[in-house]
mmCIF file of C-alpha atoms in Angstrom:
data_model
loop_
_atom_site.group_PDB
_atom_site.id
_atom_site.type_symbol
_atom_site.label_atom_id
_atom_site.label_comp_id
_atom_site.label_asym_id
_atom_site.label_seq_id
_atom_site.Cartn_x
_atom_site.Cartn_y
_atom_site.Cartn_z
ATOM 1 C CA UNK A 223 17.594 13.718 2.255
ATOM 2 C CA UNK A 224 13.688 14.507 2.940
ATOM 3 C CA UNK A 225 10.999 12.292 1.101
ATOM 4 C CA UNK A 226 7.347 12.422 0.540
ATOM 5 C CA UNK A 227 5.923 9.186 1.842
ATOM 6 C CA UNK A 228 2.211 10.095 1.069
ATOM 7 C CA UNK A 229 3.776 9.470 -2.698
ATOM 8 C CA UNK A 230 5.454 6.167 -1.985
ATOM 9 C CA UNK A 231 2.909 4.476 -0.203
ATOM 10 C CA UNK A 232 0.008 5.332 -3.483
ATOM 11 C CA UNK A 233 3.088 4.102 -5.708
ATOM 12 C CA UNK A 234 3.581 0.960 -3.296
ATOM 13 C CA UNK A 235 0.128 -0.147 -2.811
ATOM 14 C CA UNK A 236 -0.308 0.664 -6.962
ATOM 15 C CA UNK A 237 -3.515 2.404 -5.782
ATOM 16 C CA UNK A 238 -5.434 2.719 -10.117
ATOM 17 C CA UNK A 239 -8.215 4.962 -9.994
ATOM 18 C CA UNK A 240 -10.554 4.612 -12.463
ATOM 19 C CA UNK A 241 -14.001 6.610 -13.519
ATOM 20 C CA UNK A 242 -16.338 3.808 -14.427
ATOM 21 C CA UNK A 243 -19.095 6.152 -15.696
ATOM 22 C CA UNK A 244 -21.125 9.778 -15.391
ATOM 23 C CA UNK A 245 -24.075 9.255 -15.082
ATOM 24 C CA UNK A 246 -27.138 11.740 -15.786
ATOM 25 C CA UNK A 247 -30.476 11.066 -14.043
ATOM 26 C CA UNK A 248 -34.014 12.770 -14.363
ATOM 27 C CA UNK A 249 -36.806 12.041 -12.334
ATOM 28 C CA UNK A 250 -36.584 9.666 -9.155
ATOM 29 C CA UNK A 251 -34.421 6.466 -9.197
ATOM 30 C CA UNK A 252 -32.609 4.663 -6.713
ATOM 31 C CA UNK A 253 -29.918 2.527 -7.774
ATOM 32 C CA UNK A 254 -28.104 -0.347 -5.744
ATOM 33 C CA UNK A 255 -24.465 -0.797 -6.405
ATOM 34 C CA UNK A 256 -23.739 -5.194 -5.018
ATOM 35 C CA UNK A 257 -20.273 -5.304 -2.937
ATOM 36 C CA UNK A 258 -16.720 -4.961 -4.802
ATOM 37 C CA UNK A 259 -12.856 -5.735 -3.733
ATOM 38 C CA UNK A 260 -12.494 -3.347 -4.418
ATOM 39 C CA UNK A 261 -13.104 0.631 -3.609
ATOM 40 C CA UNK A 262 -15.790 2.920 -5.219
ATOM 41 C CA UNK A 263 -16.017 6.097 -5.166
ATOM 42 C CA UNK A 264 -18.580 8.194 -6.832
ATOM 43 C CA UNK A 265 -19.364 12.880 -6.527
ATOM 44 C CA UNK A 266 -22.448 14.652 -6.675
ATOM 45 C CA UNK A 267 -22.246 16.944 -10.387
ATOM 46 C CA UNK A 268 -25.457 18.339 -10.357
ATOM 47 C CA UNK A 269 -28.715 18.120 -7.602
ATOM 48 C CA UNK A 270 -29.251 15.983 -4.580
ATOM 49 C CA UNK A 271 -28.752 12.535 -3.188
ATOM 50 C CA UNK A 272 -28.990 9.886 -1.028
ATOM 51 C CA UNK A 273 -26.297 7.548 0.081
ATOM 52 C CA UNK A 274 -27.004 4.479 2.338
ATOM 53 C CA UNK A 275 -24.777 1.440 2.951
ATOM 54 C CA UNK A 276 -26.040 -1.583 4.047
ATOM 55 C CA UNK A 277 -26.359 -2.524 7.799
ATOM 56 C CA UNK A 278 -26.400 1.716 7.683
ATOM 57 C CA UNK A 279 -29.950 3.251 9.161
ATOM 58 C CA UNK A 280 -29.177 6.458 8.475
ATOM 59 C CA UNK A 281 -28.581 8.103 5.148
ATOM 60 C CA UNK A 282 -25.847 10.106 4.052
ATOM 61 C CA UNK A 283 -26.990 13.828 2.165
ATOM 62 C CA UNK A 284 -24.752 14.116 -0.634
ATOM 63 C CA UNK A 285 -24.769 17.601 -2.793
ATOM 64 C CA UNK A 286 -23.987 18.945 -5.590
ATOM 65 C CA UNK A 287 -19.888 18.978 -4.790
ATOM 66 C CA UNK A 288 -19.445 16.959 -2.395
ATOM 67 C CA UNK A 289 -17.761 13.442 -3.247
ATOM 68 C CA UNK A 290 -18.434 9.990 -1.228
ATOM 69 C CA UNK A 291 -15.402 6.862 -0.865
ATOM 70 C CA UNK A 292 -16.878 4.228 -0.117
ATOM 71 C CA UNK A 293 -13.592 1.839 1.614
ATOM 72 C CA UNK A 294 -15.654 -1.492 2.924
ATOM 73 C CA UNK A 295 -17.350 -4.276 0.965
ATOM 74 C CA UNK A 296 -20.946 -3.760 1.110
ATOM 75 C CA UNK A 297 -23.681 -3.002 -0.941
ATOM 76 C CA UNK A 298 -25.126 0.120 -1.510
ATOM 77 C CA UNK A 299 -27.727 2.568 -2.190
ATOM 78 C CA UNK A 300 -27.964 5.800 -4.087
ATOM 79 C CA UNK A 301 -30.953 7.522 -5.107
ATOM 80 C CA UNK A 302 -32.747 10.945 -5.491
ATOM 81 C CA UNK A 303 -35.559 9.472 -2.470
ATOM 82 C CA UNK A 304 -34.050 6.607 0.338
ATOM 83 C CA UNK A 305 -37.962 5.309 0.367
ATOM 84 C CA UNK A 306 -37.493 4.391 -3.126
ATOM 85 C CA UNK A 307 -36.981 0.986 -4.480
ATOM 86 C CA UNK A 308 -34.104 0.608 -5.713
ATOM 87 C CA UNK A 309 -32.555 -1.617 -9.552
ATOM 88 C CA UNK A 310 -29.777 -3.043 -9.332
ATOM 89 C CA UNK A 311 -27.342 -0.832 -11.267
ATOM 90 C CA UNK A 312 -25.966 -4.176 -13.251
ATOM 91 C CA UNK A 313 -29.326 -3.662 -16.065
ATOM 92 C CA UNK A 314 -28.390 0.281 -16.473
ATOM 93 C CA UNK A 315 -25.749 -0.729 -17.827
ATOM 94 C CA UNK A 316 -26.141 -3.757 -19.268
ATOM 95 C CA UNK A 317 -24.944 -3.394 -23.475
ATOM 96 C CA UNK A 318 -22.525 -0.609 -21.997
ATOM 97 C CA UNK A 319 -21.883 2.379 -23.114
ATOM 98 C CA UNK A 320 -19.325 5.842 -23.948
ATOM 99 C CA UNK A 321 -19.246 9.299 -22.585
ATOM 100 C CA UNK A 322 -22.523 9.620 -20.433
ATOM 101 C CA UNK A 323 -25.264 6.859 -19.245
ATOM 102 C CA UNK A 324 -29.001 9.340 -19.135
ATOM 103 C CA UNK A 325 -31.056 7.834 -17.305
ATOM 104 C CA UNK A 326 -34.709 9.409 -16.890
ATOM 105 C CA UNK A 327 -36.453 12.356 -17.750
ATOM 106 C CA UNK A 328 -34.025 14.871 -18.002
ATOM 107 C CA UNK A 329 -30.931 15.730 -16.536
ATOM 108 C CA UNK A 330 -31.762 16.414 -12.491
ATOM 109 C CA UNK A 331 -28.689 14.512 -11.333
ATOM 110 C CA UNK A 332 -25.688 14.453 -13.137
ATOM 111 C CA UNK A 333 -22.788 12.098 -11.065
ATOM 112 C CA UNK A 334 -19.662 10.343 -11.182
ATOM 113 C CA UNK A 335 -19.147 6.860 -10.326
ATOM 114 C CA UNK A 336 -15.776 5.511 -9.969
ATOM 115 C CA UNK A 337 -13.133 2.474 -8.766
ATOM 116 C CA UNK A 338 -9.803 2.734 -7.057
ATOM 117 C CA UNK A 339 -7.991 -1.329 -7.400
ATOM 118 C CA UNK A 340 -4.865 -1.350 -5.471
ATOM 119 C CA UNK A 341 -2.531 -4.067 -5.398
ATOM 120 C CA UNK A 342 -3.516 -7.456 -3.371
ATOM 121 C CA UNK A 343 0.018 -7.946 -1.986
ATOM 122 C CA UNK A 344 0.464 -4.302 -1.059
ATOM 123 C CA UNK A 345 -3.016 -2.812 -1.277
ATOM 124 C CA UNK A 346 -3.487 -3.632 2.969
ATOM 125 C CA UNK A 347 -0.958 -0.576 3.637
ATOM 126 C CA UNK A 348 -3.909 1.451 2.691
ATOM 127 C CA UNK A 349 -7.005 0.132 3.297
ATOM 128 C CA UNK A 350 -6.516 -0.508 6.516
ATOM 129 C CA UNK A 351 -5.780 3.461 7.057
ATOM 130 C CA UNK A 352 -9.409 4.177 5.625
ATOM 131 C CA UNK A 353 -12.546 4.496 7.297
ATOM 132 C CA UNK A 354 -15.735 3.229 6.213
ATOM 133 C CA UNK A 355 -16.080 5.766 4.015
ATOM 134 C CA UNK A 356 -14.658 9.232 3.272
ATOM 135 C CA UNK A 357 -17.466 12.290 2.713
ATOM 136 C CA UNK A 358 -16.065 15.474 1.173
ATOM 137 C CA UNK A 359 -18.255 18.585 1.446
ATOM 138 C CA UNK A 360 -18.513 20.839 -1.594
ATOM 139 C CA UNK A 361 -18.085 23.102 1.289
ATOM 140 C CA UNK A 362 -14.609 21.737 2.873
ATOM 141 C CA UNK A 363 -11.431 24.010 1.587
ATOM 142 C CA UNK A 364 -10.350 20.982 -0.744
ATOM 143 C CA UNK A 365 -13.719 21.990 -2.614
ATOM 144 C CA UNK A 366 -12.190 23.918 -5.401
ATOM 145 C CA UNK A 367 -9.942 21.397 -6.837
ATOM 146 C CA UNK A 368 -12.572 18.865 -6.534
ATOM 147 C CA UNK A 369 -15.020 20.845 -8.478
ATOM 148 C CA UNK A 370 -12.140 21.017 -11.317
ATOM 149 C CA UNK A 371 -11.618 17.694 -11.836
ATOM 150 C CA UNK A 372 -15.083 16.598 -12.031
ATOM 151 C CA UNK A 373 -15.771 19.330 -14.354
ATOM 152 C CA UNK A 374 -12.839 18.307 -15.950
ATOM 153 C CA UNK A 375 -14.095 14.622 -16.377
ATOM 154 C CA UNK A 376 -17.008 15.396 -16.908
ATOM 155 C CA UNK A 377 -15.550 17.441 -19.952
ATOM 156 C CA UNK A 378 -13.699 14.386 -21.276
ATOM 157 C CA UNK A 379 -16.550 11.324 -21.662
ATOM 158 C CA UNK A 380 -19.562 13.949 -22.449
ATOM 159 C CA UNK A 381 -17.015 15.250 -25.757
ATOM 160 C CA UNK A 382 -15.812 11.943 -26.930
ATOM 161 C CA UNK A 383 -12.002 13.738 -26.904
ATOM 162 C CA UNK A 384 -9.168 11.072 -28.072
ATOM 163 C CA UNK A 385 -7.851 9.518 -25.130
ATOM 164 C CA UNK A 386 -10.162 10.203 -22.652
ATOM 165 C CA UNK A 387 -9.786 7.194 -21.135
ATOM 166 C CA UNK A 388 -6.440 7.921 -20.036
ATOM 167 C CA UNK A 389 -7.213 11.249 -19.737
ATOM 168 C CA UNK A 390 -10.226 10.317 -17.319
ATOM 169 C CA UNK A 391 -8.091 8.408 -15.133
ATOM 170 C CA UNK A 392 -4.771 10.234 -14.549
ATOM 171 C CA UNK A 393 -8.375 13.009 -14.089
ATOM 172 C CA UNK A 394 -9.830 10.956 -11.324
ATOM 173 C CA UNK A 395 -6.198 9.709 -9.390
ATOM 174 C CA UNK A 396 -5.774 13.684 -8.515
ATOM 175 C CA UNK A 397 -9.285 13.173 -6.634
ATOM 176 C CA UNK A 398 -8.704 9.815 -5.034
ATOM 177 C CA UNK A 399 -5.565 11.792 -3.544
ATOM 178 C CA UNK A 400 -7.350 14.762 -3.244
ATOM 179 C CA UNK A 401 -9.784 13.211 -1.636
ATOM 180 C CA UNK A 402 -7.013 11.596 1.015
ATOM 181 C CA UNK A 403 -5.856 14.782 1.804
ATOM 182 C CA UNK A 404 -9.220 16.809 2.156
ATOM 183 C CA UNK A 405 -9.307 13.076 4.730
ATOM 184 C CA UNK A 406 -6.213 14.165 7.015
ATOM 185 C CA UNK A 407 -7.216 17.502 6.860
ATOM 186 C CA UNK A 408 -10.649 16.741 7.922
ATOM 187 C CA UNK A 409 -10.021 14.660 11.018
ATOM 188 C CA UNK A 410 -9.326 15.224 13.943
ATOM 189 C CA UNK A 411 -5.185 13.862 15.137
ATOM 190 C CA UNK A 412 -6.550 10.907 17.388
ATOM 191 C CA UNK A 413 -9.470 9.703 15.951
ATOM 192 C CA UNK A 414 -7.546 8.482 12.534
ATOM 193 C CA UNK A 415 -6.338 4.683 13.188
ATOM 194 C CA UNK A 416 -2.308 5.052 14.716
ATOM 195 C CA UNK A 417 -0.014 4.220 10.809
ATOM 196 C CA UNK A 418 1.607 5.743 8.328
ATOM 197 C CA UNK A 419 -1.544 8.549 7.915
ATOM 198 C CA UNK A 420 -1.924 9.181 10.929
ATOM 199 C CA UNK A 421 1.897 10.219 11.294
ATOM 200 C CA UNK A 422 2.062 12.441 8.619
ATOM 201 C CA UNK A 423 -0.455 14.583 9.738
ATOM 202 C CA UNK A 424 0.916 14.864 12.697
ATOM 203 C CA UNK A 425 3.335 18.207 11.764
ATOM 204 C CA UNK A 426 5.651 16.967 14.565
ATOM 205 C CA UNK A 427 6.509 13.460 13.471
ATOM 206 C CA UNK A 428 5.559 13.945 10.180
ATOM 207 C CA UNK A 429 9.627 14.673 9.119
ATOM 208 C CA UNK A 430 10.965 12.023 10.953
ATOM 209 C CA UNK A 431 8.759 10.132 8.552
ATOM 210 C CA UNK A 432 9.791 11.414 5.322
ATOM 211 C CA UNK A 433 13.554 11.175 6.713
ATOM 212 C CA UNK A 434 13.633 7.228 7.507
ATOM 213 C CA UNK A 435 10.946 6.648 4.136
ATOM 214 C CA UNK A 436 14.299 9.725 2.249
ATOM 215 C CA UNK A 437 17.095 7.305 3.269
ATOM 216 C CA UNK A 438 16.159 3.573 4.177
ATOM 217 C CA UNK A 439 19.411 1.482 4.131
ATOM 218 C CA UNK A 440 21.591 4.642 6.784
ATOM 219 C CA UNK A 441 20.962 2.578 10.423
ATOM 220 C CA UNK A 442 18.605 5.273 11.279
ATOM 221 C CA UNK A 443 19.210 6.112 16.271
ATOM 222 C CA UNK A 444 16.995 7.351 17.723
ATOM 223 C CA UNK A 445 18.786 10.045 19.120
ATOM 224 C CA UNK A 446 19.244 11.638 15.270
ATOM 225 C CA UNK A 447 15.697 11.270 14.494
ATOM 226 C CA UNK A 448 14.256 13.162 18.213
ATOM 227 C CA UNK A 449 17.024 15.833 17.256
ATOM 228 C CA UNK A 450 16.367 16.121 14.162
ATOM 229 C CA UNK A 451 12.350 17.504 15.314
ATOM 230 C CA UNK A 452 13.584 19.190 18.113
ATOM 231 C CA UNK A 453 11.406 16.444 20.951
ATOM 232 C CA UNK A 454 13.930 14.632 23.308
ATOM 233 C CA UNK A 455 14.617 11.094 22.827
ATOM 234 C CA UNK A 456 11.374 9.962 24.920
ATOM 235 C CA UNK A 457 9.169 12.675 24.385
ATOM 236 C CA UNK A 458 8.999 11.362 20.570
ATOM 237 C CA UNK A 459 9.431 7.841 21.042
ATOM 238 C CA UNK A 460 6.571 8.036 22.462
ATOM 239 C CA UNK A 461 5.117 10.691 20.090
ATOM 240 C CA UNK A 462 5.608 8.711 17.679
ATOM 241 C CA UNK A 463 4.028 5.333 18.521
ATOM 242 C CA UNK A 464 1.238 7.160 19.518
ATOM 243 C CA UNK A 465 0.680 8.309 15.944
ATOM 244 C CA UNK A 466 1.722 5.325 13.831
ATOM 245 C CA UNK A 467 1.473 2.373 15.932
ATOM 246 C CA UNK A 468 4.730 0.435 16.900
ATOM 247 C CA UNK A 469 8.062 2.918 17.817
ATOM 248 C CA UNK A 470 10.054 4.248 15.288
ATOM 249 C CA UNK A 471 12.976 1.513 14.388
ATOM 250 C CA UNK A 472 9.954 -0.679 14.010
ATOM 251 C CA UNK A 473 8.814 1.410 11.700
ATOM 252 C CA UNK A 474 11.397 1.696 9.768
ATOM 253 C CA UNK A 475 12.074 -2.395 9.429
ATOM 254 C CA UNK A 476 8.120 -3.145 8.673
ATOM 255 C CA UNK A 477 8.889 -0.358 5.480
ATOM 256 C CA UNK A 478 12.446 -1.827 4.977
ATOM 257 C CA UNK A 479 10.326 -5.194 4.299
ATOM 258 C CA UNK A 480 7.707 -3.538 2.242
ATOM 259 C CA UNK A 481 10.189 -1.998 -0.315
ATOM 260 C CA UNK A 482 12.087 -5.727 -0.122
ATOM 261 C CA UNK A 483 8.830 -7.503 -0.811
ATOM 262 C CA UNK A 484 8.275 -5.645 -3.861
ATOM 263 C CA UNK A 485 11.594 -5.668 -4.927
ATOM 264 C CA UNK A 486 11.463 -9.179 -5.133
ATOM 265 C CA UNK A 487 7.705 -9.248 -7.002
ATOM 266 C CA UNK A 488 9.032 -6.906 -8.654
ATOM 267 C CA UNK A 489 12.405 -6.530 -10.268
ATOM 268 C CA UNK A 490 15.333 -9.003 -11.321
ATOM 269 C CA UNK A 491 18.190 -7.275 -8.307
ATOM 270 C CA UNK A 492 20.078 -10.060 -6.725
ATOM 271 C CA UNK A 493 19.341 -11.134 -2.923
ATOM 272 C CA UNK A 494 22.981 -9.552 -1.901
ATOM 273 C CA UNK A 495 21.917 -6.211 -3.708
ATOM 274 C CA UNK A 496 18.601 -6.079 -2.791
ATOM 275 C CA UNK A 497 19.580 -6.304 1.065
ATOM 276 C CA UNK A 498 22.691 -3.992 0.707
ATOM 277 C CA UNK A 499 19.687 -0.807 -0.322
ATOM 278 C CA UNK A 500 17.546 -1.483 1.985
ATOM 279 C CA UNK A 501 21.077 -1.376 4.925
ATOM 280 C CA UNK A 502 21.891 -4.803 5.599
ATOM 281 C CA UNK A 503 25.579 -5.945 5.848
ATOM 282 C CA UNK A 504 25.493 -9.043 3.863
ATOM 283 C CA UNK A 505 22.537 -11.379 2.370
ATOM 284 C CA UNK A 506 22.622 -13.502 5.329
ATOM 285 C CA UNK A 507 21.638 -10.841 7.705
ATOM 286 C CA UNK A 508 18.620 -9.290 5.246
ATOM 287 C CA UNK A 509 17.748 -13.404 4.457
ATOM 288 C CA UNK A 510 17.022 -13.860 8.039
ATOM 289 C CA UNK A 511 15.111 -10.268 8.704
ATOM 290 C CA UNK A 512 12.881 -10.876 5.782
ATOM 291 C CA UNK A 513 12.313 -14.730 7.109
ATOM 292 C CA UNK A 514 11.496 -13.618 10.559
ATOM 293 C CA UNK A 515 9.961 -10.933 9.526
ATOM 294 C CA UNK A 516 7.737 -11.690 6.644
ATOM 295 C CA UNK A 517 7.464 -15.683 7.085
ATOM 296 C CA UNK A 518 9.256 -17.234 4.295
ATOM 297 C CA UNK A 519 13.098 -16.564 3.061
ATOM 298 C CA UNK A 520 13.734 -13.905 0.285
ATOM 299 C CA UNK A 521 14.431 -16.779 -2.717
ATOM 300 C CA UNK A 522 10.553 -18.423 -1.116
ATOM 301 C CA UNK A 523 8.706 -15.688 -1.699
ATOM 302 C CA UNK A 524 10.021 -14.468 -4.597
ATOM 303 C CA UNK A 525 9.778 -17.884 -6.629
ATOM 304 C CA UNK A 526 6.309 -17.937 -5.225
ATOM 305 C CA UNK A 527 5.899 -14.536 -6.477
ATOM 306 C CA UNK A 528 6.918 -15.339 -10.548
ATOM 307 C CA UNK A 529 4.748 -18.852 -10.155
ATOM 308 C CA UNK A 530 1.760 -16.869 -9.658
ATOM 309 C CA UNK A 531 2.592 -14.011 -11.043
ATOM 310 C CA UNK A 532 2.796 -16.743 -14.414
ATOM 311 C CA UNK A 533 -0.610 -18.346 -13.295
ATOM 312 C CA UNK A 534 -3.609 -15.209 -12.632
ATOM 313 C CA UNK A 535 -4.216 -13.113 -15.599
ATOM 314 C CA UNK A 536 -3.051 -9.245 -15.449
ATOM 315 C CA UNK A 537 -6.355 -7.565 -12.430
ATOM 316 C CA UNK A 538 -9.107 -6.329 -14.756
ATOM 317 C CA UNK A 539 -10.518 -2.403 -15.134
ATOM 318 C CA UNK A 540 -13.503 -3.502 -17.273
ATOM 319 C CA UNK A 541 -16.388 -0.454 -15.582
ATOM 320 C CA UNK A 542 -18.254 -2.058 -13.095
#
């Protein structure tokens, strides 16, 4: 059985994309955004602007149809002219609004701002694969899909239609997926950090990844995975480690542990049943493997997760 590792990891990390605002600017303008503990993105619907991240000397020109995803927790400035002194974004959003926020005279520039929150426990699985920023240009092969999504988000927000918040969030989630696809398509394989994203971008390795994700409980052998992708055992092992950063069976073990963590945090399945579902023959075998990997027993991990869930309020997705 084959699977879609990309979708599984997006679900496991609970990536939630939210449109914070649609901005319409006129005349000269410059806005400074503070560092956030989540991933930010902005998309230019109309006009041209400059993106400058703190610590970077050269500003990035962003044109209509471009989308920029910024994954680092650093302040950044978006401006019509990078030489202009910026105003703080918080001062522009005082009082709240719906639909489109308008600043200045005219409508020279329209952009969508948003954020992607990841699960605090599993989010690193995705966040660690991202570069400081992704710039999907309007000239890229993925541009028509991104442009359609942008247009739909603006229509939802501008029309203040029933369910606009839900609809724009779903559209933004699709845009995030498309941005990751664009990043994979535009990057040279060796330029991506070793990990699952790079492995999925390797057409010779990706089928083996899909097999392991499709049946993580199976006692996969290196020989059968190599045979499935028509490679020798040695060549497959070398190429897989270069792409994924770890040997194939280590990757399988690590993925089982991520699934185990999710099951312990969110489910009520017994330790025996959870272990069996992940390919372990007994509760003790599962517990020993989990403790070696995570550092605590499954029972202690589950108890800690329950205590944390009771003490922390649900993460806010309010605009910012």
